[in-house]
Coordinates of C-alpha atoms in Angstrom, one line a residue:
Chain A
M1 CA 7.3 2.9 36.9
S2 CA 6.1 6.5 36.3
L3 CA 7.9 6.3 33.0
L4 CA 5.8 3.3 32.0
L5 CA 2.7 5.1 33.2
Q6 CA 3.7 8.1 31.1
L7 CA 4.2 6.0 28.0
L8 CA 0.8 4.3 28.7
V9 CA -0.9 7.7 28.7
N10 CA 0.8 8.8 25.5
G11 CA -0.1 5.5 24.0
V12 CA -3.8 5.9 24.8
A13 CA -3.8 9.5 23.5
L14 CA -2.2 8.4 20.2
G15 CA -4.3 5.2 20.1
G16 CA -7.5 7.3 20.4
L17 CA -6.6 9.2 17.2
Y18 CA -5.7 6.0 15.4
A19 CA -9.0 4.6 16.6
L20 CA -11.0 7.4 14.8
V21 CA -9.2 6.7 11.5
A22 CA -9.4 2.9 11.9
V23 CA -13.1 2.9 12.8
G24 CA -13.8 5.1 9.8
F25 CA -12.0 2.6 7.6
A26 CA -13.6 -0.4 9.3
L27 CA -17.1 1.2 8.8
I28 CA -16.5 1.7 5.1
Y29 CA -14.9 -1.7 4.6
G30 CA -17.4 -3.6 6.7
S31 CA -20.5 -2.2 5.0
T32 CA -19.3 -1.8 1.4
R33 CA -16.4 -4.4 1.2
V34 CA -14.3 -1.6 -0.5
F35 CA -10.7 -1.8 0.6
H36 CA -10.5 1.9 0.8
F37 CA -6.8 2.6 0.8
A38 CA -7.5 6.2 -0.1
H39 CA -9.1 6.7 3.4
G40 CA -5.7 8.2 4.3
S41 CA -6.4 10.9 1.7
A42 CA -9.5 12.1 3.6
Y43 CA -7.2 12.5 6.6
L44 CA -4.6 14.3 4.6
L45 CA -7.1 16.7 3.0
A46 CA -8.7 17.4 6.4
A47 CA -5.4 18.3 8.0
Y48 CA -4.4 20.7 5.2
S49 CA -7.9 22.2 5.0
Y50 CA -7.8 23.0 8.7
Y51 CA -4.3 24.5 8.3
W52 CA -5.4 26.6 5.4
A53 CA -8.6 27.8 7.0
L54 CA -6.8 28.6 10.3
A55 CA -3.4 30.0 9.2
V56 CA -4.0 31.3 5.6
A57 CA -7.7 32.4 5.6
G58 CA -7.5 33.3 9.3
T59 CA -10.8 31.9 10.5
A60 CA -11.5 30.8 14.0
W61 CA -10.8 27.2 14.9
P62 CA -14.4 26.0 15.1
I63 CA -14.9 27.2 11.5
A64 CA -11.7 25.6 10.4
L65 CA -12.7 22.3 12.1
V66 CA -16.1 22.4 10.2
A67 CA -14.3 23.2 7.0
A68 CA -11.9 20.2 7.5
T69 CA -14.8 17.9 8.2
V70 CA -16.7 19.1 5.2
V71 CA -13.7 18.6 2.9
A72 CA -13.1 15.1 4.2
T73 CA -16.8 14.1 3.9
L74 CA -17.0 15.5 0.3
F75 CA -13.9 13.6 -0.6
G76 CA -15.4 10.4 0.7
L77 CA -18.6 11.0 -1.2
A78 CA -16.8 11.8 -4.4
V79 CA -14.6 8.7 -4.5
E80 CA -17.6 6.6 -3.7
R81 CA -19.6 8.1 -6.5
W82 CA -16.9 8.4 -9.2
V83 CA -14.5 5.5 -8.5
Y84 CA -16.1 2.7 -6.5
R85 CA -19.7 2.8 -7.6
P86 CA -18.8 2.4 -11.3
M87 CA -16.6 -0.5 -10.3
R88 CA -19.2 -2.4 -8.3
G89 CA -20.6 -5.6 -9.7
G90 CA -18.3 -5.8 -12.7
R91 CA -15.4 -8.1 -13.3
Q92 CA -13.5 -6.2 -10.6
S93 CA -11.6 -8.2 -8.1
F94 CA -10.4 -7.2 -4.7
L95 CA -7.1 -6.2 -6.2
T96 CA -8.4 -4.0 -9.0
V97 CA -10.4 -2.0 -6.4
F98 CA -7.2 -1.8 -4.2
V99 CA -5.1 -0.5 -7.1
A100 CA -7.7 2.0 -8.1
S101 CA -7.9 3.2 -4.5
F102 CA -4.2 3.4 -4.4
G103 CA -4.3 5.5 -7.6
V104 CA -6.6 8.0 -5.8
F105 CA -4.3 8.1 -2.9
V106 CA -1.2 8.9 -5.0
A107 CA -3.1 11.6 -6.9
V108 CA -4.4 13.3 -3.8
E109 CA -1.0 13.2 -2.0
N110 CA 0.7 14.8 -5.0
A111 CA -2.1 17.4 -5.5
V112 CA -1.4 18.5 -1.9
L113 CA 2.3 18.5 -2.6
L114 CA 1.7 20.8 -5.6
A115 CA -0.5 23.1 -3.7
F116 CA 1.4 23.3 -0.4
G117 CA 5.0 22.1 -1.3
S118 CA 6.8 19.5 0.7
R119 CA 7.7 21.7 3.6
F120 CA 6.7 20.9 7.1
Y121 CA 4.0 23.1 8.6
T122 CA 3.2 23.5 12.3
L123 CA 0.1 24.9 13.9
P124 CA 0.8 27.8 16.3
S125 CA -0.9 27.0 19.5
S126 CA -0.6 26.7 23.3
L127 CA -2.5 23.4 23.0
S128 CA 0.6 21.3 22.8
R129 CA 2.3 22.9 25.9
V130 CA 2.7 20.2 28.5
F131 CA 1.8 20.4 32.2
E132 CA 2.0 18.0 35.1
L133 CA -1.0 16.0 36.1
G134 CA -0.3 13.8 39.1
P135 CA 2.6 11.5 38.2
V136 CA 2.5 12.2 34.4
V137 CA 3.1 15.1 32.1
V138 CA 0.4 15.8 29.6
S139 CA -0.6 18.4 27.0
P140 CA -4.1 19.7 26.4
V141 CA -3.9 18.0 23.0
D142 CA -3.4 14.6 24.7
L143 CA -6.5 15.2 26.9
L144 CA -8.5 16.4 23.9
S145 CA -7.5 13.3 21.9
I146 CA -8.6 10.9 24.7
A147 CA -11.9 12.7 25.5
G148 CA -12.7 13.6 21.9
S149 CA -12.2 10.1 20.5
A150 CA -14.1 8.6 23.4
V151 CA -17.1 10.9 22.8
L152 CA -17.1 10.4 19.0
L153 CA -16.8 6.7 19.3
I154 CA -19.7 6.5 21.8
L155 CA -21.8 8.7 19.5
L156 CA -21.1 6.4 16.6
H157 CA -22.0 3.4 18.6
L158 CA -25.3 5.0 19.6
F159 CA -26.0 5.9 16.0
L160 CA -25.3 2.4 14.8
T161 CA -27.3 0.7 17.5
R162 CA -30.2 3.1 18.1
T163 CA -31.2 4.5 14.7
G164 CA -32.8 2.9 11.7
T165 CA -30.0 4.1 9.4
G166 CA -27.4 2.6 11.7
L167 CA -29.2 -0.7 11.8
A168 CA -29.4 -0.7 8.0
L169 CA -25.6 -0.1 7.9
R170 CA -25.0 -3.0 10.2
A171 CA -27.3 -5.2 8.2
M172 CA -25.4 -4.3 5.0
A173 CA -22.2 -5.4 6.7
D174 CA -23.7 -8.8 7.4
N175 CA -25.4 -9.3 4.1
P176 CA -25.5 -6.7 1.4
E177 CA -28.0 -8.6 -0.7
L178 CA -30.5 -8.6 2.2
L179 CA -30.7 -4.8 2.0
N180 CA -32.0 -4.9 -1.6
G181 CA -34.4 -7.6 -0.5
V182 CA -36.1 -5.3 2.0
G183 CA -36.3 -2.5 -0.4
L184 CA -33.5 -0.3 0.9
D185 CA -31.1 1.4 -1.6
R186 CA -27.6 0.1 -1.2
N187 CA -26.1 3.1 -2.9
R188 CA -27.6 5.4 -0.3
Y189 CA -26.1 3.4 2.6
A190 CA -22.8 3.1 0.8
R191 CA -22.8 6.9 0.6
I192 CA -23.6 7.2 4.3
A193 CA -20.8 4.9 5.2
F194 CA -18.3 6.8 3.1
A195 CA -19.5 10.2 4.4
L196 CA -19.5 9.1 8.1
G197 CA -16.2 7.2 7.9
S198 CA -14.4 10.0 6.1
A199 CA -15.8 12.7 8.5
L200 CA -14.4 10.7 11.5
S201 CA -10.9 11.1 10.2
A202 CA -11.1 14.9 10.3
P203 CA -10.9 15.5 14.1
A204 CA -8.1 12.9 14.2
A205 CA -6.2 14.7 11.5
V206 CA -6.6 18.1 13.2
L207 CA -5.4 16.9 16.6
A208 CA -2.5 14.9 15.1
S209 CA -1.5 18.1 13.2
Y210 CA -1.1 19.9 16.6
V211 CA 1.1 17.1 17.9
A212 CA 3.3 16.3 14.9
G213 CA 2.8 19.1 12.3
L214 CA 1.7 18.6 8.7
T215 CA 3.6 16.9 5.9
P216 CA 2.2 15.4 2.6
G217 CA 3.2 11.9 3.9
M218 CA 1.0 12.1 7.0
G219 CA -1.9 10.4 5.2
S220 CA 0.1 7.2 4.4
S221 CA 1.3 6.6 8.0
A222 CA -2.3 7.1 9.3
M223 CA -3.6 4.8 6.7
L224 CA -1.2 2.0 7.5
I225 CA -2.0 2.1 11.2
A226 CA -5.8 2.1 10.4
L227 CA -5.3 -1.0 8.2
A228 CA -3.3 -2.7 10.9
A229 CA -5.8 -1.8 13.6
T230 CA -8.7 -3.1 11.6
I231 CA -7.0 -6.4 11.0
V232 CA -5.8 -6.8 14.6
G233 CA -9.2 -5.9 15.9
G234 CA -11.0 -8.3 13.5
V235 CA -12.6 -7.3 10.2
G236 CA -16.2 -6.5 10.5
S237 CA -16.0 -5.4 14.1
L238 CA -15.9 -1.6 14.8
A239 CA -15.2 -2.1 18.5
G240 CA -12.4 -4.4 17.5
A241 CA -10.9 -1.8 15.2
A242 CA -11.0 0.8 18.0
L243 CA -9.5 -1.6 20.4
G244 CA -6.9 -2.7 17.9
A245 CA -5.9 1.0 17.4
L246 CA -5.6 1.6 21.1
L247 CA -3.4 -1.5 21.4
L248 CA -1.2 -0.4 18.5
G249 CA -0.9 3.1 20.0
V250 CA 0.1 1.7 23.4
A251 CA 2.4 -0.9 21.9
E252 CA 4.2 1.8 19.9
N253 CA 4.8 3.9 23.0
V254 CA 5.6 1.2 25.4
G255 CA 7.8 -0.5 22.8
I256 CA 10.2 2.5 22.7
W257 CA 10.7 2.2 26.4
R258 CA 13.1 -0.6 25.6
L259 CA 13.9 0.0 21.8
P260 CA 15.1 3.0 19.9
A261 CA 12.3 5.4 18.8
N262 CA 12.9 4.6 15.1
W263 CA 11.3 1.2 15.7
R264 CA 7.9 2.6 16.4
E265 CA 6.2 1.6 13.2
A266 CA 7.9 -1.7 13.1
I267 CA 6.7 -2.5 16.6
A268 CA 3.1 -1.9 15.5
F269 CA 3.4 -4.1 12.5
A270 CA 5.3 -6.8 14.4
V271 CA 2.3 -6.9 16.7
L272 CA 0.1 -7.1 13.6
L273 CA 2.0 -10.0 12.1
V274 CA 1.9 -12.0 15.4
F275 CA -1.8 -11.5 15.5
L276 CA -2.3 -12.6 12.0
L277 CA -0.4 -15.8 12.6
V278 CA -1.9 -16.6 16.0
R279 CA -5.4 -15.3 15.6
P280 CA -6.3 -14.4 12.0
S281 CA -9.8 -13.4 13.0
G282 CA -8.6 -10.7 15.2
V283 CA -9.3 -9.8 18.9
L284 CA -13.0 -9.5 18.5
G285 CA -13.5 -10.8 15.0
A286 CA -16.0 -13.5 14.1
A287 CA -14.5 -16.8 13.3
R288 CA -13.8 -16.5 9.5
R289 CA -10.7 -16.7 7.4
Chain B
M5 CA 21.4 10.9 -24.5
T6 CA 22.6 7.4 -25.3
A7 CA 23.6 7.0 -21.7
Y8 CA 20.1 8.1 -20.7
L9 CA 18.4 5.6 -23.0
E10 CA 20.8 2.8 -21.8
S11 CA 20.0 3.6 -18.2
L12 CA 16.3 3.5 -19.0
A13 CA 16.8 0.1 -20.5
V14 CA 18.4 -1.1 -17.3
L15 CA 15.5 0.3 -15.2
C16 CA 12.9 -1.3 -17.6
A17 CA 14.7 -4.7 -17.3
I18 CA 14.6 -4.5 -13.5
A19 CA 10.9 -3.5 -13.5
A20 CA 10.1 -6.3 -15.9
I21 CA 11.8 -8.8 -13.6
L22 CA 10.0 -7.5 -10.5
A23 CA 6.6 -7.4 -12.2
S24 CA 6.8 -10.8 -13.8
S25 CA 8.1 -12.5 -10.7
L26 CA 5.3 -10.9 -8.6
D27 CA 2.7 -12.0 -11.2
L28 CA 3.7 -15.6 -10.4
V29 CA 2.3 -15.3 -6.9
L30 CA -0.3 -12.6 -7.6
G31 CA -1.8 -13.6 -10.9
F32 CA -1.2 -17.3 -11.0
A33 CA -1.2 -18.4 -7.3
G34 CA -3.7 -15.8 -6.0
I35 CA -1.4 -14.6 -3.2
F36 CA -1.7 -10.8 -3.0
S37 CA 1.7 -9.6 -1.8
V38 CA 2.7 -6.0 -1.3
A39 CA 6.1 -6.9 0.0
H40 CA 7.9 -7.5 -3.3
A41 CA 10.4 -4.6 -2.8
V42 CA 11.8 -6.4 0.3
F43 CA 13.2 -9.2 -1.9
F44 CA 14.4 -6.7 -4.5
G45 CA 16.2 -5.1 -1.6
I46 CA 17.6 -8.3 -0.2
G47 CA 19.0 -9.1 -3.6
A48 CA 20.6 -5.7 -3.8
Y49 CA 22.1 -5.8 -0.4
A50 CA 23.4 -9.4 -0.9
A51 CA 25.0 -8.5 -4.2
S52 CA 26.6 -5.4 -2.7
L53 CA 28.0 -7.2 0.3
V54 CA 29.4 -9.9 -1.9
A55 CA 30.9 -7.4 -4.3
L56 CA 32.3 -5.2 -1.5
H57 CA 33.9 -8.0 0.6
L58 CA 34.4 -11.1 -1.6
T59 CA 34.3 -10.9 -5.4
A60 CA 32.7 -8.8 -8.1
S61 CA 31.7 -11.9 -10.0
L62 CA 28.2 -11.5 -11.3
A63 CA 27.5 -15.3 -11.2
F64 CA 28.6 -15.6 -7.6
A65 CA 26.5 -12.5 -6.6
L66 CA 23.5 -13.9 -8.4
A67 CA 23.8 -17.2 -6.6
V68 CA 24.1 -15.6 -3.2
A69 CA 21.3 -13.1 -3.8
M70 CA 18.9 -15.7 -5.1
A71 CA 19.6 -18.0 -2.1
A72 CA 19.0 -15.1 0.3
G73 CA 15.8 -14.1 -1.5
A74 CA 14.6 -17.6 -1.4
G75 CA 15.4 -17.9 2.3
A76 CA 13.6 -14.7 3.1
G77 CA 10.7 -15.9 0.9
L78 CA 10.2 -18.8 3.2
L79 CA 9.4 -16.2 5.9
L80 CA 6.7 -14.7 3.7
A81 CA 5.3 -18.1 2.9
V82 CA 4.4 -18.7 6.5
P83 CA 1.6 -16.1 6.5
A84 CA 0.7 -17.0 2.9
L85 CA -0.3 -20.4 4.1
R86 CA -2.3 -19.2 7.1
V87 CA -4.3 -16.3 5.7
R88 CA -5.8 -15.3 2.3
E89 CA -6.9 -12.2 0.3
E90 CA -7.2 -9.0 2.3
Y91 CA -5.6 -10.6 5.4
F92 CA -2.6 -11.6 3.4
V93 CA -2.4 -8.1 1.8
V94 CA -2.1 -6.7 5.3
A95 CA 0.3 -9.4 6.5
S96 CA 2.6 -8.6 3.6
L97 CA 2.2 -4.9 4.4
G98 CA 3.4 -5.7 7.9
F99 CA 6.3 -7.7 6.5
Q100 CA 7.2 -4.8 4.3
V101 CA 7.2 -2.2 7.1
V102 CA 9.2 -4.4 9.5
A103 CA 11.7 -5.1 6.7
T104 CA 12.1 -1.4 5.8
T105 CA 12.9 -0.7 9.5
V106 CA 15.5 -3.5 9.5
F107 CA 17.1 -2.1 6.3
E108 CA 17.2 1.3 8.0
Q109 CA 18.4 0.3 11.4
W110 CA 20.7 -2.8 10.9
Q111 CA 23.8 -0.5 10.5
A112 CA 26.4 -3.3 10.6
V113 CA 25.0 -5.1 7.5
T114 CA 22.9 -2.6 5.5
G115 CA 24.8 0.6 6.4
G116 CA 21.6 2.1 7.8
I117 CA 20.0 5.0 6.1
G118 CA 23.2 6.0 4.3
G119 CA 23.3 2.6 2.7
L120 CA 26.3 0.9 1.1
T121 CA 28.5 2.8 -1.4
G122 CA 31.3 2.1 -3.8
I123 CA 30.0 -1.2 -5.2
P124 CA 32.5 -2.2 -8.0
P125 CA 31.3 -3.0 -11.5
P126 CA 30.4 -6.7 -12.0
T127 CA 32.7 -9.2 -13.8
V128 CA 31.3 -11.7 -16.2
A129 CA 33.7 -14.6 -17.1
G130 CA 36.6 -12.5 -15.9
L131 CA 35.6 -9.4 -17.9
K132 CA 34.7 -6.2 -16.2
V133 CA 31.4 -4.7 -17.3
E134 CA 31.8 -1.0 -16.8
S135 CA 30.0 0.8 -19.6
Y136 CA 26.3 1.7 -19.6
A137 CA 25.9 -0.1 -22.8
G138 CA 27.4 -3.3 -21.3
M139 CA 25.2 -3.0 -18.2
A140 CA 22.1 -2.4 -20.4
A141 CA 22.8 -5.5 -22.5
L142 CA 23.5 -7.6 -19.4
S143 CA 20.2 -6.4 -17.7
V144 CA 18.1 -7.1 -20.8
L145 CA 19.7 -10.6 -21.1
L146 CA 19.0 -11.4 -17.5
A147 CA 15.4 -10.1 -17.7
G148 CA 14.9 -12.2 -20.8
A149 CA 16.2 -15.3 -19.0
V150 CA 13.9 -14.6 -15.9
L151 CA 10.9 -14.0 -18.1
A152 CA 11.6 -17.2 -20.2
G153 CA 12.0 -19.2 -17.0
L154 CA 8.8 -17.9 -15.6
R155 CA 6.9 -18.6 -18.8
A156 CA 8.2 -22.2 -18.9
L157 CA 7.3 -22.6 -15.2
V158 CA 3.7 -21.3 -15.7
R159 CA 3.2 -23.7 -18.6
S160 CA 4.7 -26.7 -16.8
R161 CA 2.7 -29.3 -14.8
L162 CA 3.7 -27.3 -11.7
G163 CA 2.3 -24.0 -13.1
R164 CA -0.9 -25.6 -14.1
A165 CA -1.3 -27.2 -10.7
L166 CA -0.8 -23.8 -9.1
Q167 CA -3.5 -22.2 -11.3
A168 CA -5.9 -25.1 -10.5
L169 CA -5.3 -24.5 -6.8
N170 CA -6.1 -20.8 -7.2
Q171 CA -9.3 -21.5 -9.0
D172 CA -10.7 -24.4 -6.9
E173 CA -8.7 -25.5 -3.9
V174 CA -10.8 -28.5 -3.1
A175 CA -10.8 -29.9 -6.6
A176 CA -7.1 -29.3 -6.9
Q177 CA -6.5 -31.2 -3.7
A178 CA -8.7 -34.0 -4.8
A179 CA -6.6 -34.2 -8.0
G180 CA -3.6 -34.9 -5.7
H181 CA -2.0 -31.4 -5.5
N182 CA -0.6 -30.4 -2.1
P183 CA -1.5 -26.7 -1.5
V184 CA 1.2 -26.2 1.2
T185 CA 4.1 -27.3 -1.1
L186 CA 2.8 -25.5 -4.2
R187 CA 2.2 -22.2 -2.5
T188 CA 5.5 -22.3 -0.6
L189 CA 7.3 -23.1 -3.8
A190 CA 5.5 -20.3 -5.7
V191 CA 6.4 -17.7 -3.1
V192 CA 10.0 -18.9 -2.8
V193 CA 10.6 -18.9 -6.6
S194 CA 9.0 -15.5 -7.0
C195 CA 11.1 -13.9 -4.2
S196 CA 14.3 -15.5 -5.4
L197 CA 13.7 -14.1 -8.9
A198 CA 12.9 -10.6 -7.5
S199 CA 16.4 -10.6 -6.0
V200 CA 17.9 -10.9 -9.5
G201 CA 16.4 -7.5 -10.1
G202 CA 18.2 -6.3 -6.9
V203 CA 21.6 -7.6 -8.1
I204 CA 21.3 -5.6 -11.4
Y205 CA 20.2 -2.6 -9.4
A206 CA 23.1 -2.7 -7.0
F207 CA 25.8 -3.2 -9.7
F208 CA 24.2 -0.5 -11.9
S209 CA 23.8 2.3 -9.4
S210 CA 26.9 1.3 -7.4
F211 CA 25.2 2.2 -4.2
V212 CA 22.1 1.0 -2.3
N213 CA 20.0 2.5 0.4
P214 CA 16.7 1.6 2.0
E215 CA 14.8 4.3 0.1
S216 CA 14.6 2.1 -3.0
F217 CA 13.0 -0.8 -1.2
T218 CA 10.0 0.8 0.6
L219 CA 6.3 0.1 0.5
D220 CA 6.0 2.6 -2.3
E221 CA 8.2 0.5 -4.5
S222 CA 6.2 -2.6 -3.6
V223 CA 2.9 -1.0 -4.5
R224 CA 4.5 0.3 -7.7
V225 CA 5.4 -3.2 -8.7
M226 CA 1.9 -4.4 -7.8
V227 CA 0.4 -1.6 -9.9
M228 CA 2.6 -2.7 -12.9
V229 CA 1.1 -6.2 -12.7
I230 CA -2.5 -5.1 -12.2
M231 CA -2.3 -2.3 -14.8
G232 CA -0.7 -4.6 -17.4
G233 CA -3.0 -7.5 -16.6
A234 CA -2.4 -10.1 -13.9
G235 CA -2.1 -13.7 -14.7
T236 CA -0.8 -13.1 -18.2
T237 CA 2.8 -13.2 -19.7
A238 CA 2.5 -9.9 -21.6
G239 CA 0.6 -8.0 -18.9
P240 CA 3.4 -7.5 -16.3
L241 CA 5.9 -6.6 -19.0
L242 CA 3.6 -4.0 -20.5
G243 CA 2.8 -2.6 -17.1
A244 CA 6.5 -2.5 -16.1
L245 CA 7.4 -0.6 -19.3
F246 CA 4.6 1.8 -18.9
V247 CA 5.2 2.7 -15.2
T248 CA 9.0 3.0 -15.9
L249 CA 8.8 5.0 -19.1
F250 CA 5.8 7.2 -18.4
P251 CA 7.7 9.6 -16.0
A252 CA 10.5 9.7 -18.6
L253 CA 8.1 10.8 -21.3
L254 CA 6.7 13.6 -19.1
S255 CA 10.2 14.9 -18.3
F256 CA 10.5 16.0 -21.9
L257 CA 7.7 18.6 -21.3
T258 CA 8.9 22.0 -20.1
I259 CA 7.7 21.9 -16.5
P260 CA 9.7 23.6 -13.7
D261 CA 11.8 21.0 -11.8
Q262 CA 10.1 21.4 -8.4
F263 CA 6.7 20.5 -10.0
L264 CA 7.8 17.8 -12.3
G265 CA 7.9 14.9 -9.7
P266 CA 4.4 15.7 -8.2
I267 CA 2.9 16.2 -11.6
Q268 CA 4.3 12.9 -12.9
R269 CA 2.9 11.1 -9.9
L270 CA -0.4 12.9 -10.0
A271 CA -0.9 11.9 -13.7
Y272 CA 0.2 8.3 -12.9
G273 CA -2.3 8.1 -10.1
L274 CA -5.2 9.4 -12.3
I275 CA -4.3 7.0 -15.2
V276 CA -4.3 4.1 -12.8
V277 CA -7.8 5.1 -11.4
V278 CA -9.3 5.6 -14.9
L279 CA -7.8 2.3 -16.3
M280 CA -9.1 0.3 -13.3
V281 CA -12.6 1.8 -13.4
Y282 CA -13.0 1.3 -17.2
E283 CA -10.8 -1.7 -17.9
P284 CA -10.2 -3.9 -14.8
D285 CA -8.3 -6.4 -16.9
G286 CA -5.6 -3.8 -17.5
M287 CA -3.7 -3.1 -20.7
V288 CA -4.0 -6.7 -21.9
G289 CA -7.8 -6.4 -21.5
L290 CA -7.6 -3.1 -23.4
A291 CA -5.7 -4.7 -26.3
R292 CA -8.0 -7.6 -26.3
R293 CA -11.0 -5.3 -26.6
L294 CA -9.4 -3.3 -29.5
R295 CA -8.6 -6.6 -31.3
R296 CA -12.2 -7.7 -30.9
L297 CA -13.5 -4.3 -32.2
R298 CA -11.2 -4.6 -35.2
A299 CA -12.4 -8.1 -35.9
L300 CA -15.9 -6.9 -35.8
A301 CA -15.3 -3.9 -37.9
P302 CA -15.8 -5.4 -41.4
A303 CA -19.2 -6.8 -40.3
G304 CA -20.3 -3.5 -38.7
K305 CA -21.1 -0.2 -40.4
P306 CA -18.2 1.3 -42.3
G307 CA -16.4 4.1 -40.5
E308 CA -17.3 3.0 -37.0
S309 CA -14.4 0.7 -36.6
T310 CA -12.8 2.8 -33.9
A311 CA -15.9 3.5 -31.9

């Protein structure tokens, strides 16, 4: 029983990090309809920027965190400006945008590989040292993941519901044409969605680096989970994406209670497939195909 | 050097088979699958198991592999009938990830991460095909057969019904086409043909492991189709040749070995982005545009024909 509780706590900590990446993706996808596969690149760049600032340049962690967030945000703005905006409104289909996005993803992953090599980096820290908390064993990173993602998601929710900009973003998700109709600039809100969505992946990347270290492949696994969570949660629903991510994090951890650890990713995607077949609109999605 | 060219010919033939068979579902039926490498893998494992335990007969291996590919294709057809577009992309993504794990973990059948080794060379009509040249000729012949078959299929009544369904489902249904049968058939045929590529791959490399059948490979095949031009006959072939030969071209440059792979993939990624941004119809679209420019050239100002 305490094992199950332990796996549940681990699952929530992992799910919280997934949620930040997934909500960023869902925000971008919902408001701009860009299937931003390269969202994983923002995550990858944030992780390596943090590592570089901390371990190579020797700055303090808050500065490194800011640097990571800035790099992720700039990356999001750059692809919006130079890749997706020229593609908007042409003959481009969903697939062309997907393939272009994939091209960005491959280019970034290999640029990182050239700059840092394929070796595995770890962050030296006492943050991942575990201690007992009641019946379970946790590390400070676990607690930070849970608290940090909760705070950031609540802030995002307040931003989207209480400010004019947030309202416009949500309006754009419902009906992009409407935004032009009331005299708001779509490009400006697309920029905000990309900046915000990409920035959210930075804290997730940093915390995940403390837990699992850094490899050039980390972006692709984060991206896959974010995609799965968005679909499980229901396209167009940020709360659904967050919930989907939590569900996948917990499913992965509880799943290895009975199955070998190598099945983690497969478990998450089996959950996804079942959802797609049983409830294609997701947990919280609106009823659409 | 000849051996190198012959092995490139085999790889091009495999790529052409994968890209053209994927285009049947992607370009003609509008089903966006990123799980094509799964069927490539199923074909390779089926051929390896047949060759290792029963007979090295190519015809027999092909029959078993195509049947296995078609059977697994039925599994993918289930979500294809339920969900469309981005939902199906993600469903096929899920299918791919689960299949990769099965390839890696099902020790008894796939040999796990180590894979299956010591696959004997194939026999055709009792003759052993051992040389690279023989393998290259065989692969090109098989690819030719698959491409010709697909071309005939696309131009048949069935192929036209499929395209009609993709363009306007309601109208196609009103014309008496059954979407469930048509889509299932397209997926099953496409998957079954992809496993032909797997058979060639298994016999050619004489060992198979899960690394060759991952999501990366699936997306690579998808990139071939989109880059070349989806929904055309020449497009997937052009895309397959480009994606396969491009790294080979770069390997003639004098780049230190440890940088070569990343530089190849970096350049490939950038080319994909630039092509998609400026010519979403892919290389076929690019060729069409050039032809139009050339046709216009005599009428335009002299000396501006390449503008």
